[in-house]
Tab-separated table of C-alpha atoms in Angstrom:
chain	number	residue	atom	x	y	z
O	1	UNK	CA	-2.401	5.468	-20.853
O	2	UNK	CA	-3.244	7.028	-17.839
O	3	UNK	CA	-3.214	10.707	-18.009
O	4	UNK	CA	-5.674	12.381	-15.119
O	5	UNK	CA	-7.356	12.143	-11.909
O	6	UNK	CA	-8.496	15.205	-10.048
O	7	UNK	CA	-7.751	15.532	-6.820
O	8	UNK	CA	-11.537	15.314	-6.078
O	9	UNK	CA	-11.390	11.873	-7.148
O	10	UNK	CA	-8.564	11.117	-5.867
O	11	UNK	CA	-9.373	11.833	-2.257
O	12	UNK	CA	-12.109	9.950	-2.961
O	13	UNK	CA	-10.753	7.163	-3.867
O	14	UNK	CA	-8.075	7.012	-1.103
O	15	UNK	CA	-10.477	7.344	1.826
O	16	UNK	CA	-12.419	4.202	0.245
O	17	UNK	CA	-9.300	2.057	0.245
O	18	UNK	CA	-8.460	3.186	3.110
O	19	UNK	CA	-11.825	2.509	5.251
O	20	UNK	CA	-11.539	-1.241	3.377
O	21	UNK	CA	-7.903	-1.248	4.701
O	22	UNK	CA	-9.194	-0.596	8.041
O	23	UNK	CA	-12.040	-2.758	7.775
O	24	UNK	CA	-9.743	-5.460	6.960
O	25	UNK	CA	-7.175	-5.148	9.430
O	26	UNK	CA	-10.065	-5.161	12.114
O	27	UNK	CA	-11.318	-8.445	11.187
O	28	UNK	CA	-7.904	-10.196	10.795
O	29	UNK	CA	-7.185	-8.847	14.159
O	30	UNK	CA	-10.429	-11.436	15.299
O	31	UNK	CA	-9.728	-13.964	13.556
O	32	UNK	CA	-5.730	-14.195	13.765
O	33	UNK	CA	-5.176	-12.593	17.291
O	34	UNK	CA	-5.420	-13.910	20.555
O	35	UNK	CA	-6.587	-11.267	23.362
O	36	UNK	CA	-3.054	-11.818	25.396
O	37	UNK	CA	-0.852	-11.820	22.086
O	38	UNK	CA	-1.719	-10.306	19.186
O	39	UNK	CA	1.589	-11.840	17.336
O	40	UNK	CA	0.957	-15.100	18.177
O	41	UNK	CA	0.770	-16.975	14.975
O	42	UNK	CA	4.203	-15.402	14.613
O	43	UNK	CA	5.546	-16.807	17.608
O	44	UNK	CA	6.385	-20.222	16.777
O	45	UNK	CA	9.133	-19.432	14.398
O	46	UNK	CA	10.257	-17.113	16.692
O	47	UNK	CA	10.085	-19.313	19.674
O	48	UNK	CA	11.994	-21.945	17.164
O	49	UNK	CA	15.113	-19.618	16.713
O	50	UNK	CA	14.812	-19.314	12.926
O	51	UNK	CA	13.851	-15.828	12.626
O	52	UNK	CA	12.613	-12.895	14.759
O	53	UNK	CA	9.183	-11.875	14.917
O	54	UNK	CA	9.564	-8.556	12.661
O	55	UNK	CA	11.445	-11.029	10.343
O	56	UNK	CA	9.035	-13.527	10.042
O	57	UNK	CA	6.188	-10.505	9.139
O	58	UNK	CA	8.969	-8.787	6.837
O	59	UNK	CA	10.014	-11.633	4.771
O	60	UNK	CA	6.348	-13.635	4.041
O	61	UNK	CA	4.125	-10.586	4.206
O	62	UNK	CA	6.471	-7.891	2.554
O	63	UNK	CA	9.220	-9.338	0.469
O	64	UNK	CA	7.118	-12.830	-0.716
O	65	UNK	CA	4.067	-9.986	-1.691
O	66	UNK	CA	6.598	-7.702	-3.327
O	67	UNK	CA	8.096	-10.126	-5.378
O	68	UNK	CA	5.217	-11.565	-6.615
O	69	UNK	CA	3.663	-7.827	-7.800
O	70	UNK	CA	6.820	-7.162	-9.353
O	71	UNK	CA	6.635	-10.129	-11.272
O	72	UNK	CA	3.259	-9.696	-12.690
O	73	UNK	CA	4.216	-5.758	-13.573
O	74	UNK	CA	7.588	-6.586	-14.908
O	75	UNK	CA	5.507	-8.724	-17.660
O	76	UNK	CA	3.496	-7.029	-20.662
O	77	UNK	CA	0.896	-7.346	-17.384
O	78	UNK	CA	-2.327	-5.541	-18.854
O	79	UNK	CA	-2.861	-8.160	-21.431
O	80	UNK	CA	-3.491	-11.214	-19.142
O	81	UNK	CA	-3.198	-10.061	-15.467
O	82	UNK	CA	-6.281	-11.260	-13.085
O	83	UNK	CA	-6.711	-7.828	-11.741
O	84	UNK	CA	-8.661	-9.655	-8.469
O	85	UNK	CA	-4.905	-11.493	-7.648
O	86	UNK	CA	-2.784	-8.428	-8.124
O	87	UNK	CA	-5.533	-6.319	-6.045
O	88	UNK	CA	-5.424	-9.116	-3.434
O	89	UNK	CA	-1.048	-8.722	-3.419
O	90	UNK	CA	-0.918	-5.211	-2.437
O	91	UNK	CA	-3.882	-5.021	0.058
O	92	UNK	CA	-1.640	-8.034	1.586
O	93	UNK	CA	1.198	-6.269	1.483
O	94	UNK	CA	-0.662	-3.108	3.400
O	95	UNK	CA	-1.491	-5.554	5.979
O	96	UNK	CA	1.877	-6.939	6.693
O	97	UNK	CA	3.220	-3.266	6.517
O	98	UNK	CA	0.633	-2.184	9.401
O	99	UNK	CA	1.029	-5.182	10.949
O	100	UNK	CA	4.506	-4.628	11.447
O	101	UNK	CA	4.226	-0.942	12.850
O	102	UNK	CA	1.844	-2.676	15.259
O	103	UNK	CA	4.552	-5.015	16.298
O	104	UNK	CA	7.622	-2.356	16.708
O	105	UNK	CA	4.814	-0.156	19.154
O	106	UNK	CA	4.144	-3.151	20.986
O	107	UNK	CA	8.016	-4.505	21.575
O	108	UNK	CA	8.923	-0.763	22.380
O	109	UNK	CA	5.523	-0.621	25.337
O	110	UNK	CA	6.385	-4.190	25.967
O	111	UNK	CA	2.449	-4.815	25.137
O	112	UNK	CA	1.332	-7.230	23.161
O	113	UNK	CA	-2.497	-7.833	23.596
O	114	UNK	CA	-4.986	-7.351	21.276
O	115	UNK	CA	-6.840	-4.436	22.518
O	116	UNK	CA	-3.313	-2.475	22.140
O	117	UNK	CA	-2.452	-3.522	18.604
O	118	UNK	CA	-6.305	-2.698	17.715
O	119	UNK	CA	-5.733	0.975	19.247
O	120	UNK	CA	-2.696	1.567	17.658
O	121	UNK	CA	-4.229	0.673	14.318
O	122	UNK	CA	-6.831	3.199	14.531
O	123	UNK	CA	-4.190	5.975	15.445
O	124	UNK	CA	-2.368	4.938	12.278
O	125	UNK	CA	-5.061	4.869	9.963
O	126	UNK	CA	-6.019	8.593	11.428
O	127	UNK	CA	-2.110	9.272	11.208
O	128	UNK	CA	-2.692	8.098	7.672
O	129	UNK	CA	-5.635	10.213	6.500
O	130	UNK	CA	-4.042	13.917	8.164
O	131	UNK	CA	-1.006	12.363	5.707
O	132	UNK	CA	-2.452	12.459	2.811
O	133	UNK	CA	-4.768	15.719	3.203
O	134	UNK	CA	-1.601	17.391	4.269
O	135	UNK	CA	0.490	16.122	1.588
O	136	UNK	CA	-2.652	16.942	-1.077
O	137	UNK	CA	-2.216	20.281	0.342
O	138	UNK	CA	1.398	20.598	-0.111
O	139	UNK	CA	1.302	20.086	-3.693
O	140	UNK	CA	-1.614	21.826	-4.523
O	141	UNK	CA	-0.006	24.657	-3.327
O	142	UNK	CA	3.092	24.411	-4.845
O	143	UNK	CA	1.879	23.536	-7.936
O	144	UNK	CA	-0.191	27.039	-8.279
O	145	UNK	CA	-3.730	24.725	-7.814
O	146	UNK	CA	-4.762	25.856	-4.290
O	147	UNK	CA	-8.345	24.853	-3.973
O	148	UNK	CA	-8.803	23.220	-7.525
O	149	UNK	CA	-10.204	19.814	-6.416
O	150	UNK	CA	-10.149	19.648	-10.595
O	151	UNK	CA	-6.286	19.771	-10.942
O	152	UNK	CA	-4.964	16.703	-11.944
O	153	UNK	CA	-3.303	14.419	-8.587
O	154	UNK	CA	-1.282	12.254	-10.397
O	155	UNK	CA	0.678	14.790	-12.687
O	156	UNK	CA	4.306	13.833	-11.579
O	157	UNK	CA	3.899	10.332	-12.076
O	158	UNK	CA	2.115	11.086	-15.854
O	159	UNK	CA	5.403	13.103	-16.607
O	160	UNK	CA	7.779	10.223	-15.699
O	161	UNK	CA	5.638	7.686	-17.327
O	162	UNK	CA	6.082	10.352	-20.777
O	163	UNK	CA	9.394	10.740	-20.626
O	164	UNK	CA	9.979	7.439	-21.085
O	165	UNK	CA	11.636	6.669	-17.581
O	166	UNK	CA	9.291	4.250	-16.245
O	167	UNK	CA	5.670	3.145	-16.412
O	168	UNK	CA	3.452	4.828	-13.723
O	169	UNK	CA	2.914	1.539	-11.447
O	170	UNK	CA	6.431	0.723	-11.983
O	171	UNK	CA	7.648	3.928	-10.654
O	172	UNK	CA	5.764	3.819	-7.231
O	173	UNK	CA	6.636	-0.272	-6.952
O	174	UNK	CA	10.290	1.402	-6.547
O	175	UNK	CA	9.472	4.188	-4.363
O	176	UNK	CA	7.828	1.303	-2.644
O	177	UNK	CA	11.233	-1.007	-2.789
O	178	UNK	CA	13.027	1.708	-1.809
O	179	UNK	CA	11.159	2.347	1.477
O	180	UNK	CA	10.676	-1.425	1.739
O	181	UNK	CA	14.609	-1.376	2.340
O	182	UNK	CA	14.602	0.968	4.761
O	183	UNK	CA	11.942	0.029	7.213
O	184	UNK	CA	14.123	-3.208	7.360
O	185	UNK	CA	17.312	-1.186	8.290
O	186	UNK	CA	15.682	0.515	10.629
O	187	UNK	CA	13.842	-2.424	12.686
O	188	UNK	CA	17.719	-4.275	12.177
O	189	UNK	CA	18.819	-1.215	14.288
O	190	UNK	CA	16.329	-0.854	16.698
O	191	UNK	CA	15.164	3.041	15.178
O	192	UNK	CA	12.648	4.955	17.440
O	193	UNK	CA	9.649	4.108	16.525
O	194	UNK	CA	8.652	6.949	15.311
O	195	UNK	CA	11.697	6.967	12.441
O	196	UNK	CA	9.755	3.599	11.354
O	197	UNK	CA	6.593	4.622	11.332
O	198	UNK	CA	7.142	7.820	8.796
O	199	UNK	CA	8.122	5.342	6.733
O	200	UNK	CA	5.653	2.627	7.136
O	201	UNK	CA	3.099	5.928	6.278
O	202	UNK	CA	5.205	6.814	2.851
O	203	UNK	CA	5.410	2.555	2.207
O	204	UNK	CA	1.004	2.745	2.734
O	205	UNK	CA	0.627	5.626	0.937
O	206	UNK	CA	2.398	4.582	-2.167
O	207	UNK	CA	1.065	1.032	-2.013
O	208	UNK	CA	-2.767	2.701	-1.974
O	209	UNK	CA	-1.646	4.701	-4.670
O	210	UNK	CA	-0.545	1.841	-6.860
O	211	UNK	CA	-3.997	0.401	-6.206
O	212	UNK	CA	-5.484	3.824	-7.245
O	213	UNK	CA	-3.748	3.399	-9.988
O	214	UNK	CA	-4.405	-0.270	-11.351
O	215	UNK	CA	-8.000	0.091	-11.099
O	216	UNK	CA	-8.101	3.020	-13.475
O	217	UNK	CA	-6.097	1.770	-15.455
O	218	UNK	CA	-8.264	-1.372	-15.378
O	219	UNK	CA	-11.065	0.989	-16.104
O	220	UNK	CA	-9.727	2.247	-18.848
O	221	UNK	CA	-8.720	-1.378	-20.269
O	222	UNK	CA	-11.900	-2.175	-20.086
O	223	UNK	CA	-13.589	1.259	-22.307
O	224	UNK	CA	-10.947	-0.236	-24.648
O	225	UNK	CA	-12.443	-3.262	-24.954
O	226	UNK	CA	-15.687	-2.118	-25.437
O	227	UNK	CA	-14.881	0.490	-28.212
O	228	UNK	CA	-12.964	-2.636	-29.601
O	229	UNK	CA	-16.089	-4.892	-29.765
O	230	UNK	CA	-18.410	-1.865	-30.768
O	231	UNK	CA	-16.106	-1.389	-33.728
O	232	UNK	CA	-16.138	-4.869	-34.738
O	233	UNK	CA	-20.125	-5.063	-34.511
O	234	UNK	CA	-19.994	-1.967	-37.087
């Protein structure tokens, strides 16, 4: 099970997922954008009357992505999961989640071009990283570890997953659901923008988390397996 990661490590870790991330979203921008619409792939359903453009992004990128994590977690997972797919799922569903604050920025400026949705996703992947420093902060402070990069980041989620009330990447896939939910009440009632994008922040921050946490965790399936084989050659 897993029990630590200091915050050291865990800033660590979250700026490198989240300069992939970025990375990512640039090149999709290229190779999925146009330079007068951005959203243009999305268009054609739109433009066909079966579902709105936030719809079309909600329901394949989020809810299809969602589904199929859930389904691979919801199963005794760590015995046959292909950690590349399940890697793959959530960066995906990052994507679509980003991609979709892009689009609520651009309906609200009535701006659709490339060059805007590429700005805005620089601002929220600096919006991002004051996030999480800020929220690092927060804790550390009201935990009594001020300053101790060594104190361990993912204590809450250790105590839930010991108390029996749900495993750790369980427990973030519904703080995940939860905020899921609620990003598509708020684009069904037109919300500031700014209501949305606190929330599309919380829905990135616990989906990087999650990824934070499968790769340890693959980590530490793998020592397993080692010890395992080193046993058996004994």
């Amino acid at each position: 099970m897993l029990n630590y990661l200091s915050f050291e490590d865990f800033g660590k870790m979250f700026q490198s997922e989240l300069s992939k991330i970025n990375e990512t979203m640039i090149e999709n921008h290229k190779k999925y954008g146009k330079d007068e619409d951005f959203f243009s792939s999305f268009r054609l359903v739109s433009d066909l009357g079966f579902m709105t453009i936030w719809e079309v992004i909600y329901m394949r990128g989020i809810l299809d992505k969602l589904k199929r994590i859930w389904n691979i977690l919801k199963r005794n997972w760590e015995h046959s999961v292909q950690w590349e797919g399940l890697y793959e799922s959530v960066y995906d569903i990052i994507g679509y989640a980003i991609l979709l604050m892009n689009y609520a920025v651009a309906e609200k400026n009535n701006n659709y071009t490339f060059a805007f949705a590429e700005e805005n996703t620089n601002k929220f992947m600096k919006h991002m990283e004051n996030t999480i420093i800020a929220k690092n902060t927060d804790y550390s402070n009201s935990t009594g570890n001020k300053d101790n990069l060594s104190a361990n980041a993912i204590e809450n989620f250790v105590l839930i997953e010991k108390c029996g009330i749900a495993s750790i990447e369980n427990w973030i896939l519904s703080r995940i659901a939860i905020k899921t939910q609620r990003i598509a009440n708020h684009l069904r009632n037109k919300v500031d923008t700014k209501v949305i994008g606190e929330d599309i922040v919380d829905f990135v921050i616990y989906s990087i988390i999650l990824l934070i946490v499968l790769k340890q965790k693959e980590i530490e399936k793998n020592k397993d397996w080692e010890q395992i084989k080193d046993k058996k050659k004994e």
